[in-house]
Amino acid sequence: MAPNRRQMLALSNALAGSLLAGCTGTSPAPQTQRETTETTTDVRSDDATAEDAPDSPDSPAERVAAGNTAFAFDLLNRLSEASPNENLFYSPYSVSVALAMTYAGAGGETRREMRETLHFPQEGVHQGFRRLRDHFAQYEASETTGAPEVSETPETTDRNESGGAEETTAEYREPQPFRLAGANALWGQEGFPFAEALLGTLERNYGAGLRELDFESNPERARRAINEWVADRTRGKITDLLSPSAITAMTRLVLTNAVYFRANWETEFLEENTEEATFTALSGTQRTVPMMSQSETFRYAAVSGHQLVALPYAGADVSMVVLLPEAGAFEEFQRSLSAERLRELLGAMESRQGTVRLPRFEYRSKFDLSKALAAMGMPSAFGPEADLSGMAKGDAGESLSIDEAVHQSYVGVDEQGTEAAAATAVVVAEAATTVESEPFEMTVDRPFLFLIRDEETGSVLFVGRVTDAGAAQSES
């Protein structure tokens, strides 16, 4: 029997997550979880709005989701400038959650820059993310909310010999609502005087408890502990988020988020319909790729030569929106994307019978977001002028700044559905010192973009672009 909406909405509080579990065989560093005291106001007064106000079209969650969509396209264009011909994939939601936790301790010019760059509302940022977290928690079936305990020995029951997630093919092939899981966590230098107001805000709104590590004496062991936790929360898809140089003896706090997503299509592509076809990359090169095919009723639109289609996952609460720009107009179309432009395109969609041909693909992305975020409008957070004084008691926060902001992601799309994972870490360091119409056809044989989007809130969970499907094929 198909689960009802309430049951399906028991599958995703873990989306806003932390990040650690790794590829090393050594035990993680000993760590303690410090109890925090919940407070009734946020760290900064401009976020201290009523937390229990009824939802409305302009609720904190709606404002946060709209801002996240705007940030998603700003970041897409910035990352594309650095890698103009490459496939990209990332989770703007994961990045925003990790930076929202950082924002809770920011002040002055740093706070203003972060708010404008990330498109945060003037008020209710943390309440908005908490409500999104509560909404996504409904999609998570078995995991608990909050920040789970981290054991001395990483769990291995769901891992194969190579350290990756065990493939549950039989389960994956069964039509079921999507699975969305994750967690948030703080990793702090033991003994550092973190502000209780900060810890209370992050635990209450993000489920992020503080775990203490000894960055000063053994930064490598602390790094491995965080990476191991991330890998565990992403089912082995993200194993090396923090590089050896990311954590130093001057690290004081790491704020982490991890996301894992897996879902069947509502109507799966039949493998016997998959055929080899030519895909023309953005560079003009042509390669043969496996092209899936399906004829069905979809939400579809053709606007000014551009095509878009929504491919729903089982349960229809989340869909993949594939945007296929007109031939030769990919870069121009991508630059035109904004939250408003997306609303216009989605508003033009209607139920149509048609055929969709989509390449099977799988690839990974990894980014150091520090330069991108600074260039987008928040440079002070990464320099000596950073104001993260709300993170610590007394003068301890005066010399804190963001040392690194890193993001890593994985996506795999095949006939059965989609598997995706992403993790973000913000490293804070102390300075040394059905409408009747003609059937359509949409053959995705050139560069395209795609979004994984929650239908109810409009939250864009993942964004990707495939400029070369030939380079995005599984090696197996």
Coordinates of N, CA and C in Angstrom, one line a residue, residues 16-19 43 94-106 111 114 118 120 125-126 129 183-186 198 201-203 205-209 253-258 388 391 424-426 428:
A16 N 19.2 19.2 6.6 CA 20.2 20.1 7.1 C 21.1 19.4 8.0
G17 N 22.3 19.1 7.5 CA 23.1 18.1 8.2 C 24.5 18.6 8.5
S18 N 25.3 17.8 9.1 CA 26.7 18.1 9.5 C 27.6 17.4 8.5
L19 N 28.8 17.1 8.8 CA 29.5 16.4 7.8 C 30.7 15.6 8.3
V43 N 20.9 35.0 18.6 CA 22.1 35.7 18.9 C 22.0 37.2 18.6
S94 N 22.5 23.2 1.2 CA 23.5 22.8 2.2 C 24.5 24.0 2.4
V95 N 24.9 24.7 1.4 CA 25.8 25.9 1.6 C 25.1 26.9 2.4
S96 N 23.8 27.2 2.2 CA 23.1 28.2 2.9 C 23.0 27.9 4.4
V97 N 22.7 26.6 4.7 CA 22.5 26.2 6.1 C 23.8 26.4 6.8
A98 N 24.9 25.9 6.3 CA 26.2 26.0 6.9 C 26.6 27.5 7.2
L99 N 26.3 28.3 6.2 CA 26.6 29.8 6.4 C 25.6 30.5 7.3
A100 N 24.4 30.0 7.3 CA 23.4 30.6 8.2 C 23.8 30.3 9.7
M101 N 24.4 29.2 9.9 CA 24.9 28.9 11.3 C 26.0 29.8 11.6
T102 N 26.9 30.1 10.6 CA 28.0 31.1 10.8 C 27.4 32.5 11.0
Y103 N 26.4 32.8 10.3 CA 25.8 34.1 10.3 C 25.3 34.4 11.7
A104 N 24.9 33.4 12.5 CA 24.4 33.6 13.8 C 25.4 34.2 14.7
G105 N 26.7 34.1 14.4 CA 27.7 34.7 15.2 C 28.3 36.0 14.6
A106 N 27.8 36.4 13.5 CA 28.4 37.6 12.8 C 27.8 38.9 13.2
R111 N 28.1 40.9 8.9 CA 26.7 40.4 9.0 C 25.9 41.0 7.8
M114 N 27.0 39.2 4.5 CA 26.5 37.9 4.4 C 25.0 37.9 4.1
L118 N 23.9 36.2 0.6 CA 23.1 34.9 0.7 C 21.6 35.1 0.5
F120 N 19.5 36.5 2.6 CA 18.8 36.2 3.8 C 17.8 37.3 4.0
V125 N 15.7 34.6 10.0 CA 16.6 33.7 9.2 C 16.6 32.3 9.9
H126 N 16.9 32.3 11.2 CA 17.0 31.0 11.8 C 15.7 30.3 12.0
F129 N 15.0 28.6 8.6 CA 15.7 27.4 8.4 C 15.1 26.3 9.3
A183 N 22.3 16.0 8.7 CA 22.4 16.5 10.1 C 23.3 17.7 10.1
N184 N 23.2 18.5 11.2 CA 24.1 19.6 11.3 C 24.9 19.4 12.6
A185 N 26.2 19.9 12.6 CA 27.0 19.8 13.8 C 28.0 20.9 13.9
L186 N 28.4 21.2 15.1 CA 29.5 22.1 15.4 C 30.7 21.3 16.0
L198 N 25.0 31.6 21.2 CA 25.2 31.0 19.8 C 24.9 29.5 19.9
T201 N 21.1 28.9 20.0 CA 20.4 29.2 18.7 C 20.7 28.1 17.7
L202 N 21.9 27.6 17.6 CA 22.2 26.6 16.6 C 21.6 25.2 17.0
E203 N 21.6 24.9 18.3 CA 21.0 23.7 18.7 C 19.5 23.7 18.5
N205 N 17.6 25.7 16.5 CA 17.1 25.9 15.1 C 17.6 24.9 14.1
Y206 N 18.8 24.4 14.4 CA 19.5 23.5 13.4 C 19.8 22.1 13.9
G207 N 19.5 21.9 15.2 CA 19.8 20.5 15.7 C 21.2 20.3 15.8
A208 N 22.0 21.3 15.9 CA 23.5 21.2 15.9 C 24.1 21.3 17.3
G209 N 24.4 20.2 17.8 CA 25.1 20.2 19.1 C 26.6 20.4 18.9
L253 N 36.6 26.5 15.2 CA 35.2 26.0 15.0 C 35.0 25.5 13.6
V254 N 34.3 24.4 13.4 CA 33.9 23.9 12.1 C 32.4 23.7 12.1
L255 N 31.7 24.4 11.2 CA 30.3 24.3 11.2 C 29.9 23.4 9.9
T256 N 29.2 22.4 10.1 CA 29.0 21.4 9.0 C 27.6 21.1 8.7
N257 N 27.3 20.8 7.4 CA 26.0 20.3 7.0 C 26.2 19.3 5.9
A258 N 25.4 18.2 6.0 CA 25.5 17.1 5.0 C 24.1 16.7 4.6
L388 N 33.1 38.2 13.8 CA 32.4 37.0 14.2 C 32.4 37.0 15.8
M391 N 30.4 34.7 18.3 CA 30.7 33.3 18.5 C 31.3 32.9 19.8
T424 N 28.9 20.6 3.3 CA 29.5 21.9 3.3 C 30.1 22.0 4.7
A425 N 31.3 22.6 4.7 CA 32.0 22.9 6.0 C 32.5 24.4 5.9
V426 N 32.2 25.1 7.0 CA 32.7 26.4 7.2 C 33.7 26.3 8.4
V428 N 36.2 28.0 10.9 CA 36.5 29.3 11.5 C 37.8 29.2 12.3

